[in-house]
GROMACS .gro file of C-alpha atoms in nm:
model
  297
    1UNK     CA    1   4.260  14.060  16.333
    2UNK     CA    2   4.093  14.130  16.024
    3UNK     CA    3   4.262  14.351  15.756
    4UNK     CA    4   4.061  14.528  15.498
    5UNK     CA    5   4.198  14.566  15.110
    6UNK     CA    6   3.998  14.838  14.906
    7UNK     CA    7   4.034  14.637  14.587
    8UNK     CA    8   3.715  14.399  14.544
    9UNK     CA    9   3.755  14.002  14.536
   10UNK     CA   10   3.612  14.052  14.191
   11UNK     CA   11   3.450  14.345  13.971
   12UNK     CA   12   3.115  14.472  14.033
   13UNK     CA   13   3.033  14.724  13.782
   14UNK     CA   14   2.734  14.770  13.615
   15UNK     CA   15   2.696  14.899  13.273
   16UNK     CA   16   2.370  15.101  13.373
   17UNK     CA   17   2.148  15.211  13.671
   18UNK     CA   18   1.878  14.961  13.784
   19UNK     CA   19   1.728  15.061  14.074
   20UNK     CA   20   1.466  14.771  14.039
   21UNK     CA   21   1.730  14.500  14.043
   22UNK     CA   22   1.890  14.677  14.325
   23UNK     CA   23   1.637  14.584  14.514
   24UNK     CA   24   1.642  14.213  14.385
   25UNK     CA   25   1.972  14.210  14.472
   26UNK     CA   26   1.935  14.286  14.836
   27UNK     CA   27   1.831  13.905  14.877
   28UNK     CA   28   2.157  13.785  14.806
   29UNK     CA   29   2.285  14.027  15.064
   30UNK     CA   30   2.051  14.035  15.344
   31UNK     CA   31   1.801  13.738  15.278
   32UNK     CA   32   1.816  13.408  15.492
   33UNK     CA   33   2.046  13.274  15.250
   34UNK     CA   34   2.245  13.551  15.160
   35UNK     CA   35   2.627  13.648  15.191
   36UNK     CA   36   2.548  13.816  15.547
   37UNK     CA   37   2.445  13.492  15.670
   38UNK     CA   38   2.699  13.283  15.537
   39UNK     CA   39   2.971  13.497  15.659
   40UNK     CA   40   2.828  13.505  16.020
   41UNK     CA   41   2.748  13.143  16.010
   42UNK     CA   42   3.117  13.079  15.920
   43UNK     CA   43   3.299  13.283  16.113
   44UNK     CA   44   3.087  13.194  16.439
   45UNK     CA   45   3.168  12.834  16.341
   46UNK     CA   46   3.532  12.912  16.315
   47UNK     CA   47   3.543  13.101  16.655
   48UNK     CA   48   3.341  12.840  16.816
   49UNK     CA   49   3.561  12.552  16.692
   50UNK     CA   50   3.758  12.356  16.953
   51UNK     CA   51   4.041  12.238  16.739
   52UNK     CA   52   4.317  12.422  16.576
   53UNK     CA   53   4.432  12.299  16.228
   54UNK     CA   54   4.273  12.229  15.906
   55UNK     CA   55   3.916  12.254  15.969
   56UNK     CA   56   3.939  12.573  16.149
   57UNK     CA   57   4.173  12.737  15.895
   58UNK     CA   58   3.937  12.620  15.635
   59UNK     CA   59   3.610  12.763  15.789
   60UNK     CA   60   3.793  13.099  15.871
   61UNK     CA   61   3.952  13.130  15.503
   62UNK     CA   62   3.585  13.083  15.366
   63UNK     CA   63   3.423  13.309  15.621
   64UNK     CA   64   3.666  13.582  15.542
   65UNK     CA   65   3.588  13.559  15.181
   66UNK     CA   66   3.230  13.578  15.221
   67UNK     CA   67   3.296  13.953  15.390
   68UNK     CA   68   3.414  14.033  15.067
   69UNK     CA   69   3.125  13.883  14.894
   70UNK     CA   70   2.906  14.102  15.129
   71UNK     CA   71   3.104  14.401  15.000
   72UNK     CA   72   3.095  14.293  14.627
   73UNK     CA   73   2.738  14.322  14.639
   74UNK     CA   74   2.684  14.637  14.849
   75UNK     CA   75   2.909  14.813  14.606
   76UNK     CA   76   2.721  14.657  14.291
   77UNK     CA   77   2.384  14.780  14.467
   78UNK     CA   78   2.520  15.145  14.524
   79UNK     CA   79   2.654  15.162  14.185
   80UNK     CA   80   2.297  15.032  14.021
   81UNK     CA   81   2.154  15.290  14.238
   82UNK     CA   82   2.358  15.580  14.086
   83UNK     CA   83   2.154  15.834  13.916
   84UNK     CA   84   1.817  15.630  14.004
   85UNK     CA   85   1.550  15.893  14.019
   86UNK     CA   86   1.446  15.946  14.394
   87UNK     CA   87   1.474  16.309  14.383
   88UNK     CA   88   1.255  16.349  14.079
   89UNK     CA   89   0.997  16.046  14.167
   90UNK     CA   90   0.701  16.309  14.263
   91UNK     CA   91   0.659  16.453  13.930
   92UNK     CA   92   0.740  16.112  13.746
   93UNK     CA   93   0.494  15.910  13.938
   94UNK     CA   94   0.203  16.139  13.809
   95UNK     CA   95   0.215  15.934  13.486
   96UNK     CA   96   0.058  15.575  13.567
   97UNK     CA   97   0.286  15.389  13.345
   98UNK     CA   98   0.576  15.543  13.483
   99UNK     CA   99   0.474  15.516  13.857
  100UNK     CA  100   0.436  15.148  13.779
  101UNK     CA  101   0.841  15.131  13.679
  102UNK     CA  102   0.935  15.363  13.947
  103UNK     CA  103   0.729  15.228  14.221
  104UNK     CA  104   0.950  14.893  14.207
  105UNK     CA  105   1.240  15.101  14.375
  106UNK     CA  106   1.346  14.989  14.709
  107UNK     CA  107   1.241  15.333  14.890
  108UNK     CA  108   1.503  15.240  15.189
  109UNK     CA  109   1.772  15.283  14.944
  110UNK     CA  110   1.685  15.642  14.904
  111UNK     CA  111   1.551  15.698  15.268
  112UNK     CA  112   1.767  15.493  15.485
  113UNK     CA  113   2.105  15.376  15.254
  114UNK     CA  114   2.136  15.732  15.097
  115UNK     CA  115   2.143  15.594  14.802
  116UNK     CA  116   2.311  15.246  14.885
  117UNK     CA  117   2.267  14.900  14.983
  118UNK     CA  118   2.099  14.794  15.335
  119UNK     CA  119   2.151  14.502  15.542
  120UNK     CA  120   1.771  14.373  15.449
  121UNK     CA  121   1.616  14.143  15.192
  122UNK     CA  122   1.458  14.207  14.873
  123UNK     CA  123   1.155  14.323  15.066
  124UNK     CA  124   1.337  14.544  15.286
  125UNK     CA  125   1.326  14.276  15.615
  126UNK     CA  126   1.632  14.328  15.822
  127UNK     CA  127   1.898  14.053  15.827
  128UNK     CA  128   1.831  13.861  16.147
  129UNK     CA  129   2.123  13.672  16.321
  130UNK     CA  130   1.876  13.368  16.404
  131UNK     CA  131   1.920  13.296  16.044
  132UNK     CA  132   2.274  13.140  16.127
  133UNK     CA  133   2.392  12.799  16.230
  134UNK     CA  134   2.683  12.765  16.439
  135UNK     CA  135   2.644  12.445  16.698
  136UNK     CA  136   3.009  12.346  16.759
  137UNK     CA  137   2.948  11.984  16.597
  138UNK     CA  138   3.125  11.999  16.293
  139UNK     CA  139   2.915  11.749  16.089
  140UNK     CA  140   2.617  11.939  16.173
  141UNK     CA  141   2.750  12.242  16.064
  142UNK     CA  142   2.903  12.145  15.740
  143UNK     CA  143   2.565  11.990  15.657
  144UNK     CA  144   2.417  12.335  15.715
  145UNK     CA  145   2.678  12.502  15.520
  146UNK     CA  146   2.599  12.266  15.217
  147UNK     CA  147   2.234  12.395  15.236
  148UNK     CA  148   2.324  12.760  15.269
  149UNK     CA  149   2.559  12.745  14.989
  150UNK     CA  150   2.314  12.562  14.765
  151UNK     CA  151   1.994  12.802  14.833
  152UNK     CA  152   2.244  13.085  14.779
  153UNK     CA  153   2.369  12.951  14.454
  154UNK     CA  154   1.994  12.877  14.344
  155UNK     CA  155   1.906  13.234  14.452
  156UNK     CA  156   2.193  13.390  14.240
  157UNK     CA  157   2.098  13.149  13.926
  158UNK     CA  158   1.743  13.293  13.950
  159UNK     CA  159   1.886  13.643  13.943
  160UNK     CA  160   2.102  13.568  13.691
  161UNK     CA  161   1.830  13.526  13.419
  162UNK     CA  162   1.679  13.876  13.577
  163UNK     CA  163   1.898  14.090  13.446
  164UNK     CA  164   2.043  14.168  13.069
  165UNK     CA  165   2.310  14.372  13.200
  166UNK     CA  166   2.675  14.231  13.106
  167UNK     CA  167   2.851  14.388  13.422
  168UNK     CA  168   2.602  14.234  13.669
  169UNK     CA  169   2.604  13.901  13.466
  170UNK     CA  170   3.005  13.892  13.489
  171UNK     CA  171   2.951  13.932  13.895
  172UNK     CA  172   2.730  13.696  13.915
  173UNK     CA  173   2.930  13.437  13.701
  174UNK     CA  174   3.196  13.444  13.962
  175UNK     CA  175   2.949  13.446  14.258
  176UNK     CA  176   2.788  13.093  14.094
  177UNK     CA  177   3.144  12.972  14.077
  178UNK     CA  178   3.244  13.033  14.409
  179UNK     CA  179   2.928  12.899  14.547
  180UNK     CA  180   3.004  12.562  14.325
  181UNK     CA  181   3.341  12.517  14.493
  182UNK     CA  182   3.242  12.629  14.875
  183UNK     CA  183   2.965  12.343  14.811
  184UNK     CA  184   3.215  12.098  14.688
  185UNK     CA  185   3.438  12.189  14.983
  186UNK     CA  186   3.194  12.140  15.239
  187UNK     CA  187   3.115  11.812  15.107
  188UNK     CA  188   3.460  11.741  15.103
  189UNK     CA  189   3.512  11.856  15.461
  190UNK     CA  190   3.216  11.593  15.565
  191UNK     CA  191   3.373  11.303  15.373
  192UNK     CA  192   3.705  11.411  15.571
  193UNK     CA  193   3.544  11.446  15.928
  194UNK     CA  194   3.450  11.041  15.846
  195UNK     CA  195   3.765  10.944  15.738
  196UNK     CA  196   3.940  11.115  16.040
  197UNK     CA  197   3.715  10.940  16.284
  198UNK     CA  198   3.609  11.239  16.413
  199UNK     CA  199   3.209  11.217  16.333
  200UNK     CA  200   2.987  11.007  16.148
  201UNK     CA  201   2.671  10.982  15.941
  202UNK     CA  202   2.400  11.056  16.215
  203UNK     CA  203   2.483  11.313  16.408
  204UNK     CA  204   2.575  11.298  16.709
  205UNK     CA  205   2.750  10.971  16.685
  206UNK     CA  206   2.625  10.888  17.032
  207UNK     CA  207   2.338  10.741  17.266
  208UNK     CA  208   2.241  10.484  16.990
  209UNK     CA  209   2.198  10.248  17.287
  210UNK     CA  210   1.963  10.489  17.476
  211UNK     CA  211   1.719  10.558  17.167
  212UNK     CA  212   1.420  10.361  17.109
  213UNK     CA  213   1.558  10.121  16.842
  214UNK     CA  214   1.240  10.023  16.753
  215UNK     CA  215   1.159  10.338  16.587
  216UNK     CA  216   1.540  10.422  16.461
  217UNK     CA  217   1.464  10.239  16.098
  218UNK     CA  218   1.089  10.294  16.012
  219UNK     CA  219   0.940  10.527  15.756
  220UNK     CA  220   0.594  10.603  15.846
  221UNK     CA  221   0.351  10.645  15.557
  222UNK     CA  222   0.122  10.927  15.653
  223UNK     CA  223  -0.004  11.116  15.322
  224UNK     CA  224  -0.196  11.012  15.046
  225UNK     CA  225   0.063  10.975  14.835
  226UNK     CA  226   0.146  10.614  14.712
  227UNK     CA  227   0.516  10.596  14.572
  228UNK     CA  228   0.710  10.701  14.914
  229UNK     CA  229   0.814  10.322  14.913
  230UNK     CA  230   0.997  10.335  14.602
  231UNK     CA  231   1.297  10.524  14.759
  232UNK     CA  232   1.607  10.366  14.956
  233UNK     CA  233   1.477  10.572  15.240
  234UNK     CA  234   1.223  10.298  15.280
  235UNK     CA  235   1.398   9.960  15.271
  236UNK     CA  236   1.715   9.839  15.260
  237UNK     CA  237   2.058   9.943  15.460
  238UNK     CA  238   2.042  10.309  15.596
  239UNK     CA  239   2.350  10.522  15.522
  240UNK     CA  240   2.482  10.498  15.895
  241UNK     CA  241   2.555  10.138  15.836
  242UNK     CA  242   2.374  10.045  16.185
  243UNK     CA  243   1.995  10.040  16.063
  244UNK     CA  244   1.783   9.886  15.820
  245UNK     CA  245   1.496  10.086  15.693
  246UNK     CA  246   1.129   9.948  15.746
  247UNK     CA  247   0.820  10.093  15.550
  248UNK     CA  248   0.511  10.088  15.750
  249UNK     CA  249   0.233  10.073  15.528
  250UNK     CA  250  -0.074  10.158  15.761
  251UNK     CA  251   0.087  10.323  16.110
  252UNK     CA  252  -0.157  10.322  16.418
  253UNK     CA  253  -0.060  10.602  16.691
  254UNK     CA  254   0.106  10.494  16.950
  255UNK     CA  255  -0.023  10.770  17.211
  256UNK     CA  256  -0.335  10.882  17.399
  257UNK     CA  257  -0.578  11.153  17.316
  258UNK     CA  258  -0.389  11.500  17.259
  259UNK     CA  259  -0.593  11.668  17.514
  260UNK     CA  260  -0.479  11.982  17.699
  261UNK     CA  261  -0.520  11.997  18.085
  262UNK     CA  262  -0.765  12.180  18.258
  263UNK     CA  263  -0.738  12.566  18.314
  264UNK     CA  264  -0.694  12.733  18.623
  265UNK     CA  265  -1.004  12.926  18.669
  266UNK     CA  266  -0.855  13.279  18.684
  267UNK     CA  267  -0.707  13.219  18.331
  268UNK     CA  268  -1.067  13.245  18.173
  269UNK     CA  269  -1.026  12.956  17.920
  270UNK     CA  270  -1.339  12.839  17.783
  271UNK     CA  271  -1.394  12.460  17.863
  272UNK     CA  272  -1.635  12.185  17.925
  273UNK     CA  273  -1.670  12.259  18.313
  274UNK     CA  274  -2.018  12.337  18.415
  275UNK     CA  275  -2.118  12.708  18.379
  276UNK     CA  276  -2.253  12.692  18.754
  277UNK     CA  277  -1.920  12.571  18.888
  278UNK     CA  278  -1.822  12.828  19.118
  279UNK     CA  279  -1.450  12.754  19.058
  280UNK     CA  280  -1.471  12.930  18.755
  281UNK     CA  281  -1.474  13.257  18.936
  282UNK     CA  282  -1.141  13.334  19.098
  283UNK     CA  283  -1.157  13.411  19.474
  284UNK     CA  284  -1.116  13.738  19.526
  285UNK     CA  285  -0.981  13.754  19.890
  286UNK     CA  286  -0.651  13.558  19.813
  287UNK     CA  287  -0.338  13.726  19.877
  288UNK     CA  288  -0.109  13.820  19.627
  289UNK     CA  289   0.162  13.531  19.721
  290UNK     CA  290  -0.163  13.280  19.670
  291UNK     CA  291  -0.241  13.419  19.348
  292UNK     CA  292   0.135  13.391  19.219
  293UNK     CA  293   0.145  13.008  19.354
  294UNK     CA  294  -0.174  12.949  19.181
  295UNK     CA  295  -0.053  13.088  18.833
  296UNK     CA  296   0.267  12.866  18.871
  297UNK     CA  297   0.051  12.572  18.958
   0.00000   0.00000   0.00000
């Protein structure tokens, strides 16, 4: 059960309208790393968690908080759009200088949202459920959560420098702080999973006897850069404690030629077959069943 409280988690009041910044702020709502993404990511991770107890409780606490962050940002966007000149644009844009300014407004805010936020990023691309990660493996998921919070904090930090509005900056300071604590929480949860013996460094902690051990430790030097061997990823003990890194300075391909198989005649794919080969022309007297069989062959 979810219960909505009308008070925001933190204040979201700009000092003045700013339709252009409202468009930029949409990235933190519906972008790939926005609050809609972490909201749905954490909710589905919590719903899919097969263990009742501290992990599920923590996930659901943070997930529910993120719903409030979407509301904060949507409220801020609506207030930034208050008094935005969507109804006088036609007259205003007759002046080229004014047109350049007004042209920065997201037209969807006026056309679709009626002066409010929309579930999209800063260029109007709709939010997509494919952005979320909820695998059921807590170690894999928590690592994805660290990345999501890091990217979200990075984008918030960049937006912080794009506004001089004290009210907007006050809210963004709060958002930065919450992204900080959430990064630390997911990192702490990753360590706790190891200490509890539930997951290990490499995910999943299985099939090590099945994998090709010869290729579970090597760094293949495949670029023009000459310093890849200077990091701990190229030599010494691997973080999982099971492997030792090895640097391959001049690796050779292990597979054969990457050639596609010959095409079926009825696909009309250009190939090196003899142009006189009658087999390039599909038979006209085959039954429908035979043609379907040819296709799947």
